[in-house]
Amino acid sequence: MKITSVESHRVRIPAADPPFAWRHGLGGSAPAGDGAVLKIGTDDGAEGVALFSRPGAATMLDDLVERVFRPELIGQDPYQREWIWHRIWELDRIEELPLPSLGLIDTALWDLAARASNQPVWQLLGGYRESIPAYASTSTFETTEEFLHVADQCLELGYTAIKLHAWGDARRDAKLCAALRAHVGDSVPLMYDGSAGFDLPDAVYLGRALGDLDYLWYEEPMREFSITAYRRLAESVNVPLLVAETSDGAHMNSADFIAAGAATFGVRAGTTLRGGITGAMRTAHLADAYRLRAEVHGSDIPNHHLCMAIPNTTYYESLVTSSTVVRERHVDASGLVHAPRGPGIGLPNTLEYGKELQSFIEVS
Ligand SMILES: [Mg+2]
């Protein structure tokens, strides 16, 4: 089988309403209408797709396909994922490709292979489980009362664990985390995600508070440029750290966080920032070797598959975008997410996800 077409299709993605805020000063939603699908076709009709949804995604992907991806891929065997994965990193040396674009071809090729063999990607990877608990991953709300009200709704809807994205003010956030712990009691697993809002002194202050409050993990409190800063943080706090979410270099970078003793809970493993499905699985296996967790990052459909194939992940991340909480449609009343059943990744032409995505794809 040979790759015969590589296309970029612009897609329209509805704006989040209200927009998701990772913390004060860091709104995260891509603008409506700004997305793209990479579509890879072959001489025997097999096809695979991957969604790229970042600000500027459509223009970026049009350019990458024309200049880099198509010339590289035409004539290649789509089952040679390892060779192609390494080739992308070679091209990155010159191009400095946007991090979320590094795994796009890989994800599309996993979709292609799984569709061609009529099974979901998680099964082709080697299935581990068929359901996993979802945690409620909150947007940043304005007041403590609002956060507590959101927590009540999440628990009522079946979520069994809650992760806060909060204001990014170490002292105020520490008080919020204490109020939430007092409100929900000791038995609910709680996590905190700093979205890289702190320097080391503030990260230590908040981390000590989170340790006292028995938070399950403390995620990305600082930009992930300095592994030394993370090592010092790990030496100064009791709360376990979940790191290496946005740093470049896939498992090769995660390895250094682990070697430095900074990944005291584990590392992040998602398709978007760890080099697609192949990069995320490498990262998960690396962490497994050190008996650490590789927590799947993000609620995209490919990450849903990863949750079913990675033994050392605990939860599926389910975003809570509004203070009137709506349970994500594939989280059940017990707070569980179940394995996708259709062939491939399910984007855009299989089962429930496909139907939903299809509704906002404009074929171009
Ligand atoms: Mg995060």
mmCIF file of C-alpha atoms and ligand atoms in Angstrom:
data_model
loop_
_atom_site.group_PDB
_atom_site.id
_atom_site.type_symbol
_atom_site.label_atom_id
_atom_site.label_comp_id
_atom_site.label_asym_id
_atom_site.label_seq_id
_atom_site.Cartn_x
_atom_site.Cartn_y
_atom_site.Cartn_z
ATOM 1 C CA MET A 1 0.000 0.000 0.000
ATOM 2 C CA LYS A 2 1.275 3.464 -0.856
ATOM 3 C CA ILE A 3 0.207 6.935 0.223
ATOM 4 C CA THR A 4 -1.247 8.752 -2.776
ATOM 5 C CA SER A 5 -2.875 11.859 -1.278
ATOM 6 C CA VAL A 6 -2.234 14.236 1.618
ATOM 7 C CA GLU A 7 -4.822 16.977 2.102
ATOM 8 C CA SER A 8 -5.663 19.756 4.515
ATOM 9 C CA HIS A 9 -9.374 20.460 5.029
ATOM 10 C CA ARG A 10 -10.545 23.538 6.859
ATOM 11 C CA VAL A 11 -13.152 22.759 9.511
ATOM 12 C CA ARG A 12 -15.424 24.974 11.511
ATOM 13 C CA ILE A 13 -15.280 24.396 15.262
ATOM 14 C CA PRO A 14 -17.927 26.113 17.386
ATOM 15 C CA ALA A 15 -16.571 28.642 19.896
ATOM 16 C CA ALA A 16 -16.677 27.507 23.527
ATOM 17 C CA ASP A 17 -19.329 29.516 25.326
ATOM 18 C CA PRO A 18 -18.198 30.713 27.787
ATOM 19 C CA PRO A 19 -14.542 30.483 26.665
ATOM 20 C CA PHE A 20 -12.396 28.096 28.722
ATOM 21 C CA ALA A 21 -9.901 29.916 30.992
ATOM 22 C CA TRP A 22 -6.846 27.985 32.207
ATOM 23 C CA ARG A 23 -6.153 30.802 34.689
ATOM 24 C CA HIS A 24 -6.311 34.577 34.804
ATOM 25 C CA GLY A 25 -4.466 35.894 31.782
ATOM 26 C CA LEU A 26 -4.659 32.596 29.925
ATOM 27 C CA GLY A 27 -7.831 31.996 27.965
ATOM 28 C CA GLY A 28 -7.420 28.782 26.025
ATOM 29 C CA SER A 29 -10.127 28.402 23.431
ATOM 30 C CA ALA A 30 -9.234 28.509 19.762
ATOM 31 C CA PRO A 31 -11.365 30.973 17.848
ATOM 32 C CA ALA A 32 -14.467 29.533 16.231
ATOM 33 C CA GLY A 33 -13.929 28.409 12.682
ATOM 34 C CA ASP A 34 -10.269 27.806 13.254
ATOM 35 C CA GLY A 35 -9.457 24.156 12.739
ATOM 36 C CA ALA A 36 -8.194 21.729 10.140
ATOM 37 C CA VAL A 37 -8.259 18.045 9.343
ATOM 38 C CA LEU A 38 -5.250 16.274 7.869
ATOM 39 C CA LYS A 39 -6.434 13.532 5.515
ATOM 40 C CA ILE A 40 -4.097 10.846 4.182
ATOM 41 C CA GLY A 41 -5.264 8.560 1.345
ATOM 42 C CA THR A 42 -3.757 5.479 -0.306
ATOM 43 C CA ASP A 43 -3.801 3.612 -3.594
ATOM 44 C CA ASP A 44 -6.101 0.926 -2.204
ATOM 45 C CA GLY A 45 -8.652 3.368 -0.829
ATOM 46 C CA ALA A 46 -7.627 3.243 2.865
ATOM 47 C CA GLU A 47 -7.837 6.620 4.555
ATOM 48 C CA GLY A 48 -6.878 8.215 7.857
ATOM 49 C CA VAL A 49 -7.580 11.613 9.392
ATOM 50 C CA ALA A 50 -6.392 13.734 12.319
ATOM 51 C CA LEU A 51 -7.853 16.945 13.699
ATOM 52 C CA PHE A 52 -5.668 20.023 14.274
ATOM 53 C CA SER A 53 -7.419 22.614 16.406
ATOM 54 C CA ARG A 54 -5.122 25.419 17.488
ATOM 55 C CA PRO A 55 -5.349 29.140 16.865
ATOM 56 C CA GLY A 56 -4.260 29.590 13.251
ATOM 57 C CA ALA A 57 -4.520 25.835 12.607
ATOM 58 C CA ALA A 58 -6.079 25.988 9.146
ATOM 59 C CA THR A 59 -3.520 28.359 7.644
ATOM 60 C CA MET A 60 -0.684 26.537 9.372
ATOM 61 C CA LEU A 61 -1.761 23.101 8.115
ATOM 62 C CA ASP A 62 -2.355 24.314 4.550
ATOM 63 C CA ASP A 63 1.232 25.524 4.472
ATOM 64 C CA LEU A 64 2.735 22.415 6.127
ATOM 65 C CA VAL A 65 0.887 20.044 3.809
ATOM 66 C CA GLU A 66 1.950 21.900 0.668
ATOM 67 C CA ARG A 67 5.551 22.486 1.616
ATOM 68 C CA VAL A 68 6.518 19.595 3.915
ATOM 69 C CA PHE A 69 4.019 16.785 4.557
ATOM 70 C CA ARG A 70 2.863 15.983 1.011
ATOM 71 C CA PRO A 71 6.337 15.869 -0.565
ATOM 72 C CA GLU A 72 7.510 13.625 2.295
ATOM 73 C CA LEU A 73 4.595 11.218 2.344
ATOM 74 C CA ILE A 74 3.584 10.554 -1.259
ATOM 75 C CA GLY A 75 4.771 7.058 -2.205
ATOM 76 C CA GLN A 76 5.462 5.989 1.413
ATOM 77 C CA ASP A 77 3.984 2.867 3.023
ATOM 78 C CA PRO A 78 1.354 4.110 5.537
ATOM 79 C CA TYR A 79 2.113 1.162 7.842
ATOM 80 C CA GLN A 80 5.724 2.359 8.300
ATOM 81 C CA ARG A 81 4.652 4.567 11.207
ATOM 82 C CA GLU A 82 7.933 4.262 13.067
ATOM 83 C CA TRP A 83 9.987 5.381 10.082
ATOM 84 C CA ILE A 84 7.652 8.277 9.399
ATOM 85 C CA TRP A 85 7.579 9.260 13.103
ATOM 86 C CA HIS A 86 11.373 9.533 13.142
ATOM 87 C CA ARG A 87 11.373 11.367 9.817
ATOM 88 C CA ILE A 88 9.090 14.074 11.279
ATOM 89 C CA TRP A 89 11.599 14.717 14.074
ATOM 90 C CA GLU A 90 14.334 14.982 11.452
ATOM 91 C CA LEU A 91 12.276 17.586 9.571
ATOM 92 C CA ASP A 92 11.624 19.406 12.846
ATOM 93 C CA ARG A 93 15.352 20.068 13.104
ATOM 94 C CA ILE A 94 15.060 22.518 10.218
ATOM 95 C CA GLU A 95 11.425 23.582 10.399
ATOM 96 C CA GLU A 96 10.938 23.885 14.193
ATOM 97 C CA LEU A 97 7.430 22.590 13.557
ATOM 98 C CA PRO A 98 4.639 23.764 15.882
ATOM 99 C CA LEU A 99 4.565 21.216 18.721
ATOM 100 C CA PRO A 100 0.914 20.197 18.189
ATOM 101 C CA SER A 101 1.627 19.449 14.520
ATOM 102 C CA LEU A 102 4.369 16.881 15.217
ATOM 103 C CA GLY A 103 1.941 14.049 15.932
ATOM 104 C CA LEU A 104 -0.674 14.786 13.293
ATOM 105 C CA ILE A 105 0.617 12.425 10.610
ATOM 106 C CA ASP A 106 1.181 9.694 13.185
ATOM 107 C CA THR A 107 -2.369 10.046 14.519
ATOM 108 C CA ALA A 108 -3.825 9.944 11.003
ATOM 109 C CA LEU A 109 -1.776 6.824 10.195
ATOM 110 C CA TRP A 110 -3.005 5.041 13.341
ATOM 111 C CA ASP A 111 -6.551 5.936 12.270
ATOM 112 C CA LEU A 112 -5.835 4.557 8.795
ATOM 113 C CA ALA A 113 -4.376 1.284 10.089
ATOM 114 C CA ALA A 114 -7.183 0.725 12.581
ATOM 115 C CA ARG A 115 -9.886 1.508 10.028
ATOM 116 C CA ALA A 116 -8.227 -0.815 7.517
ATOM 117 C CA SER A 117 -8.276 -3.627 10.108
ATOM 118 C CA ASN A 118 -11.799 -2.727 11.279
ATOM 119 C CA GLN A 119 -10.972 -2.161 14.944
ATOM 120 C CA PRO A 120 -10.711 0.820 17.270
ATOM 121 C CA VAL A 121 -7.225 2.309 17.707
ATOM 122 C CA TRP A 122 -7.126 1.392 21.421
ATOM 123 C CA GLN A 123 -7.498 -2.279 20.492
ATOM 124 C CA LEU A 124 -4.848 -2.098 17.800
ATOM 125 C CA LEU A 125 -2.521 -0.552 20.406
ATOM 126 C CA GLY A 126 -3.229 -3.463 22.727
ATOM 127 C CA GLY A 127 -6.281 -2.817 24.863
ATOM 128 C CA TYR A 128 -5.890 -2.577 28.620
ATOM 129 C CA ARG A 129 -9.363 -1.575 29.853
ATOM 130 C CA GLU A 130 -12.827 -0.807 28.530
ATOM 131 C CA SER A 131 -13.762 1.994 30.901
ATOM 132 C CA ILE A 132 -12.011 4.554 33.076
ATOM 133 C CA PRO A 133 -13.154 7.187 35.588
ATOM 134 C CA ALA A 134 -13.328 10.758 34.321
ATOM 135 C CA TYR A 135 -12.204 13.684 36.444
ATOM 136 C CA ALA A 136 -13.898 17.045 36.196
ATOM 137 C CA SER A 137 -11.269 19.524 34.978
ATOM 138 C CA THR A 138 -12.642 22.975 35.745
ATOM 139 C CA SER A 139 -12.355 26.236 33.934
ATOM 140 C CA THR A 140 -11.332 29.247 36.051
ATOM 141 C CA PHE A 141 -14.380 30.683 37.811
ATOM 142 C CA GLU A 142 -14.532 34.050 39.516
ATOM 143 C CA THR A 143 -15.289 33.260 43.162
ATOM 144 C CA THR A 144 -14.687 30.510 45.717
ATOM 145 C CA GLU A 145 -18.452 30.095 46.066
ATOM 146 C CA GLU A 146 -18.752 29.494 42.338
ATOM 147 C CA PHE A 147 -16.012 26.817 42.468
ATOM 148 C CA LEU A 148 -17.728 25.081 45.411
ATOM 149 C CA HIS A 149 -21.065 25.146 43.600
ATOM 150 C CA VAL A 150 -19.374 23.636 40.515
ATOM 151 C CA ALA A 151 -17.829 20.908 42.715
ATOM 152 C CA ASP A 152 -21.248 20.018 44.173
ATOM 153 C CA GLN A 153 -22.711 19.694 40.688
ATOM 154 C CA CYS A 154 -19.772 17.589 39.442
ATOM 155 C CA LEU A 155 -20.113 15.114 42.314
ATOM 156 C CA GLU A 156 -23.877 14.969 41.840
ATOM 157 C CA LEU A 157 -23.408 14.206 38.130
ATOM 158 C CA GLY A 158 -21.177 11.222 38.951
ATOM 159 C CA TYR A 159 -17.641 12.634 38.636
ATOM 160 C CA THR A 160 -15.500 11.104 41.370
ATOM 161 C CA ALA A 161 -12.481 13.434 41.194
ATOM 162 C CA ILE A 162 -11.994 17.146 40.527
ATOM 163 C CA LYS A 163 -9.051 19.130 39.136
ATOM 164 C CA LEU A 164 -8.931 22.878 39.531
ATOM 165 C CA HIS A 165 -7.694 25.391 37.050
ATOM 166 C CA ALA A 166 -7.755 28.525 39.216
ATOM 167 C CA TRP A 167 -6.632 32.120 39.283
ATOM 168 C CA GLY A 168 -2.848 31.721 39.223
ATOM 169 C CA ASP A 169 -2.365 33.628 42.500
ATOM 170 C CA ALA A 170 -0.486 31.296 44.854
ATOM 171 C CA ARG A 171 -1.928 32.648 48.107
ATOM 172 C CA ARG A 172 -5.487 33.049 46.917
ATOM 173 C CA ASP A 173 -5.402 29.665 45.154
ATOM 174 C CA ALA A 174 -4.096 27.990 48.336
ATOM 175 C CA LYS A 175 -7.132 29.331 50.219
ATOM 176 C CA LEU A 176 -9.438 28.123 47.444
ATOM 177 C CA CYS A 177 -7.863 24.640 47.541
ATOM 178 C CA ALA A 178 -8.354 24.532 51.331
ATOM 179 C CA ALA A 179 -11.991 25.640 50.992
ATOM 180 C CA LEU A 180 -12.622 22.946 48.387
ATOM 181 C CA ARG A 181 -11.012 20.222 50.523
ATOM 182 C CA ALA A 182 -13.120 21.276 53.536
ATOM 183 C CA HIS A 183 -16.231 21.373 51.349
ATOM 184 C CA VAL A 184 -15.935 17.943 49.676
ATOM 185 C CA GLY A 185 -14.248 16.085 52.540
ATOM 186 C CA ASP A 186 -11.172 13.873 52.642
ATOM 187 C CA SER A 187 -12.343 11.070 50.374
ATOM 188 C CA VAL A 188 -12.673 12.948 47.051
ATOM 189 C CA PRO A 189 -9.450 12.959 45.009
ATOM 190 C CA LEU A 190 -8.509 16.573 44.193
ATOM 191 C CA MET A 191 -5.869 17.868 41.816
ATOM 192 C CA TYR A 192 -4.523 21.316 40.939
ATOM 193 C CA ASP A 193 -3.242 22.482 37.547
ATOM 194 C CA GLY A 194 -1.123 25.665 37.572
ATOM 195 C CA SER A 195 -0.957 26.033 33.773
ATOM 196 C CA ALA A 196 2.580 27.351 34.244
ATOM 197 C CA GLY A 197 1.484 30.430 36.187
ATOM 198 C CA PHE A 198 4.187 30.568 38.881
ATOM 199 C CA ASP A 199 7.870 31.088 39.528
ATOM 200 C CA LEU A 200 9.687 28.759 41.933
ATOM 201 C CA PRO A 201 8.977 30.591 45.237
ATOM 202 C CA ASP A 202 5.235 30.809 44.546
ATOM 203 C CA ALA A 203 5.154 27.238 43.212
ATOM 204 C CA VAL A 204 6.760 26.066 46.488
ATOM 205 C CA TYR A 205 4.291 28.071 48.606
ATOM 206 C CA LEU A 206 1.264 26.589 46.874
ATOM 207 C CA GLY A 207 2.794 23.104 46.666
ATOM 208 C CA ARG A 208 3.302 23.006 50.445
ATOM 209 C CA ALA A 209 -0.354 23.937 50.934
ATOM 210 C CA LEU A 210 -1.491 21.242 48.485
ATOM 211 C CA GLY A 211 0.626 18.646 50.320
ATOM 212 C CA ASP A 212 -1.026 19.557 53.634
ATOM 213 C CA LEU A 213 -4.433 19.254 51.951
ATOM 214 C CA ASP A 214 -3.653 15.797 50.513
ATOM 215 C CA TYR A 215 -4.069 16.768 46.856
ATOM 216 C CA LEU A 216 -3.440 13.816 44.533
ATOM 217 C CA TRP A 217 -1.222 15.729 42.101
ATOM 218 C CA TYR A 218 0.182 19.208 41.413
ATOM 219 C CA GLU A 219 0.369 19.788 37.656
ATOM 220 C CA GLU A 220 2.565 22.113 35.620
ATOM 221 C CA PRO A 221 2.996 24.955 38.143
ATOM 222 C CA MET A 222 5.852 26.523 36.112
ATOM 223 C CA ARG A 223 6.828 26.726 32.448
ATOM 224 C CA GLU A 224 8.682 23.537 31.685
ATOM 225 C CA PHE A 225 11.884 25.163 30.441
ATOM 226 C CA SER A 226 13.967 24.575 33.570
ATOM 227 C CA ILE A 227 14.133 21.005 34.815
ATOM 228 C CA THR A 228 16.388 22.251 37.605
ATOM 229 C CA ALA A 229 13.547 24.445 38.904
ATOM 230 C CA TYR A 230 11.262 21.403 38.879
ATOM 231 C CA ARG A 231 13.854 19.327 40.733
ATOM 232 C CA ARG A 232 14.091 22.029 43.397
ATOM 233 C CA LEU A 233 10.303 22.153 43.640
ATOM 234 C CA ALA A 234 10.149 18.370 44.052
ATOM 235 C CA GLU A 235 12.708 18.614 46.873
ATOM 236 C CA SER A 236 10.643 21.305 48.632
ATOM 237 C CA VAL A 237 7.076 19.959 48.594
ATOM 238 C CA ASN A 238 5.276 16.751 49.587
ATOM 239 C CA VAL A 239 2.519 16.932 47.003
ATOM 240 C CA PRO A 240 3.310 14.637 44.021
ATOM 241 C CA LEU A 241 4.174 16.479 40.794
ATOM 242 C CA LEU A 242 2.705 15.757 37.351
ATOM 243 C CA VAL A 243 5.014 17.326 34.764
ATOM 244 C CA ALA A 244 6.235 17.453 31.160
ATOM 245 C CA GLU A 245 2.934 18.421 29.533
ATOM 246 C CA THR A 246 3.960 21.199 27.140
ATOM 247 C CA SER A 247 7.713 20.685 26.821
ATOM 248 C CA ASP A 248 9.208 19.752 23.460
ATOM 249 C CA GLY A 249 10.884 16.422 22.742
ATOM 250 C CA ALA A 250 8.226 13.797 23.587
ATOM 251 C CA HIS A 251 9.545 10.896 25.694
ATOM 252 C CA MET A 252 13.151 12.093 25.270
ATOM 253 C CA ASN A 253 12.271 15.194 27.309
ATOM 254 C CA SER A 254 9.986 13.357 29.759
ATOM 255 C CA ALA A 255 12.947 11.080 30.501
ATOM 256 C CA ASP A 256 15.004 13.980 31.850
ATOM 257 C CA PHE A 257 12.184 15.158 34.144
ATOM 258 C CA ILE A 258 12.076 11.614 35.530
ATOM 259 C CA ALA A 259 15.863 11.324 35.828
ATOM 260 C CA ALA A 260 15.965 14.638 37.720
ATOM 261 C CA GLY A 261 13.484 13.332 40.286
ATOM 262 C CA ALA A 262 10.897 15.945 39.263
ATOM 263 C CA ALA A 263 8.108 13.595 38.116
ATOM 264 C CA THR A 264 7.091 12.454 41.585
ATOM 265 C CA PHE A 265 3.562 11.536 40.459
ATOM 266 C CA GLY A 266 4.361 11.070 36.804
ATOM 267 C CA VAL A 267 4.350 12.690 33.392
ATOM 268 C CA ARG A 268 1.740 13.816 30.913
ATOM 269 C CA ALA A 269 0.988 11.634 27.899
ATOM 270 C CA GLY A 270 -1.327 13.069 25.272
ATOM 271 C CA THR A 271 -1.353 12.937 21.511
ATOM 272 C CA THR A 272 -1.342 16.712 21.012
ATOM 273 C CA LEU A 273 1.936 17.670 22.695
ATOM 274 C CA ARG A 274 3.806 14.345 22.881
ATOM 275 C CA GLY A 275 4.088 13.483 19.193
ATOM 276 C CA GLY A 276 0.841 11.715 18.384
ATOM 277 C CA ILE A 277 -0.176 8.246 19.489
ATOM 278 C CA THR A 278 3.299 6.784 18.987
ATOM 279 C CA GLY A 279 4.913 9.533 21.096
ATOM 280 C CA ALA A 280 2.297 9.241 23.845
ATOM 281 C CA MET A 281 2.700 5.463 24.037
ATOM 282 C CA ARG A 282 6.501 5.776 24.190
ATOM 283 C CA THR A 283 6.096 8.273 27.037
ATOM 284 C CA ALA A 284 3.688 5.963 28.877
ATOM 285 C CA HIS A 285 6.036 2.987 28.576
ATOM 286 C CA LEU A 286 8.956 5.097 29.748
ATOM 287 C CA ALA A 287 7.022 6.170 32.868
ATOM 288 C CA ASP A 288 5.860 2.598 33.444
ATOM 289 C CA ALA A 289 9.459 1.428 33.560
ATOM 290 C CA TYR A 290 10.000 3.783 36.519
ATOM 291 C CA ARG A 291 6.658 2.761 38.115
ATOM 292 C CA LEU A 292 5.248 6.241 37.490
ATOM 293 C CA ARG A 293 1.937 7.359 36.047
ATOM 294 C CA ALA A 294 1.479 8.710 32.530
ATOM 295 C CA GLU A 295 -1.714 10.709 32.864
ATOM 296 C CA VAL A 296 -3.494 11.169 29.555
ATOM 297 C CA HIS A 297 -3.781 14.857 28.752
ATOM 298 C CA GLY A 298 -6.906 16.344 27.208
ATOM 299 C CA SER A 299 -10.290 15.160 26.138
ATOM 300 C CA ASP A 300 -9.765 14.857 22.391
ATOM 301 C CA ILE A 301 -10.937 11.634 20.780
ATOM 302 C CA PRO A 302 -7.428 10.215 20.197
ATOM 303 C CA ASN A 303 -6.739 10.668 23.921
ATOM 304 C CA HIS A 304 -9.925 8.755 24.709
ATOM 305 C CA HIS A 305 -8.329 5.803 22.889
ATOM 306 C CA LEU A 306 -5.056 6.249 24.797
ATOM 307 C CA CYS A 307 -6.937 5.975 28.103
ATOM 308 C CA MET A 308 -8.023 2.466 27.118
ATOM 309 C CA ALA A 309 -4.529 1.365 26.053
ATOM 310 C CA ILE A 310 -2.232 2.848 28.744
ATOM 311 C CA PRO A 311 -2.148 0.793 31.964
ATOM 312 C CA ASN A 312 -0.437 3.476 34.074
ATOM 313 C CA THR A 313 -3.007 6.233 33.572
ATOM 314 C CA THR A 314 -5.682 6.896 36.181
ATOM 315 C CA TYR A 315 -8.306 9.139 34.623
ATOM 316 C CA TYR A 316 -9.852 10.634 31.528
ATOM 317 C CA GLU A 317 -9.775 14.477 31.607
ATOM 318 C CA SER A 318 -13.275 15.886 31.139
ATOM 319 C CA LEU A 319 -13.480 19.668 30.821
ATOM 320 C CA VAL A 320 -16.049 21.611 32.852
ATOM 321 C CA THR A 321 -16.461 24.827 30.951
ATOM 322 C CA SER A 322 -19.431 26.501 32.632
ATOM 323 C CA SER A 323 -20.578 27.082 36.215
ATOM 324 C CA THR A 324 -23.786 25.345 35.216
ATOM 325 C CA VAL A 325 -22.138 21.957 34.865
ATOM 326 C CA VAL A 326 -23.082 19.692 31.993
ATOM 327 C CA ARG A 327 -21.700 16.155 32.099
ATOM 328 C CA GLU A 328 -19.697 15.420 28.967
ATOM 329 C CA ARG A 329 -21.916 13.209 26.799
ATOM 330 C CA HIS A 330 -19.741 10.132 26.951
ATOM 331 C CA VAL A 331 -19.283 10.245 30.750
ATOM 332 C CA ASP A 332 -21.939 8.044 32.362
ATOM 333 C CA ALA A 333 -23.834 8.589 35.617
ATOM 334 C CA SER A 334 -21.111 6.710 37.525
ATOM 335 C CA GLY A 335 -18.469 9.055 36.166
ATOM 336 C CA LEU A 336 -17.044 6.446 33.785
ATOM 337 C CA VAL A 337 -15.968 6.856 30.171
ATOM 338 C CA HIS A 338 -16.311 3.763 28.009
ATOM 339 C CA ALA A 339 -14.081 2.546 25.188
ATOM 340 C CA PRO A 340 -14.935 3.779 21.681
ATOM 341 C CA ARG A 341 -16.320 0.919 19.586
ATOM 342 C CA GLY A 342 -16.026 2.017 15.968
ATOM 343 C CA PRO A 343 -13.087 1.363 13.656
ATOM 344 C CA GLY A 344 -10.146 3.771 13.712
ATOM 345 C CA ILE A 345 -10.197 6.833 15.921
ATOM 346 C CA GLY A 346 -13.767 7.675 15.028
ATOM 347 C CA LEU A 347 -13.153 10.970 13.313
ATOM 348 C CA PRO A 348 -15.032 11.933 11.311
ATOM 349 C CA ASN A 349 -17.057 9.002 10.073
ATOM 350 C CA THR A 350 -17.773 6.587 12.875
ATOM 351 C CA LEU A 351 -20.198 6.394 15.756
ATOM 352 C CA GLU A 352 -21.244 9.277 17.957
ATOM 353 C CA TYR A 353 -18.052 11.342 17.760
ATOM 354 C CA GLY A 354 -18.053 11.143 14.009
ATOM 355 C CA LYS A 355 -21.586 12.417 13.734
ATOM 356 C CA GLU A 356 -20.804 15.333 15.970
ATOM 357 C CA LEU A 357 -17.620 16.287 14.164
ATOM 358 C CA GLN A 358 -19.231 15.792 10.794
ATOM 359 C CA SER A 359 -21.727 18.453 11.733
ATOM 360 C CA PHE A 360 -19.021 21.078 11.900
ATOM 361 C CA ILE A 361 -16.808 19.970 9.076
ATOM 362 C CA GLU A 362 -17.025 22.077 5.975
ATOM 363 C CA VAL A 363 -15.440 20.109 3.186
ATOM 364 C CA SER A 364 -13.088 22.315 1.267
HETATM 365 MG MG MG B 1 -2.597 20.741 32.300
#
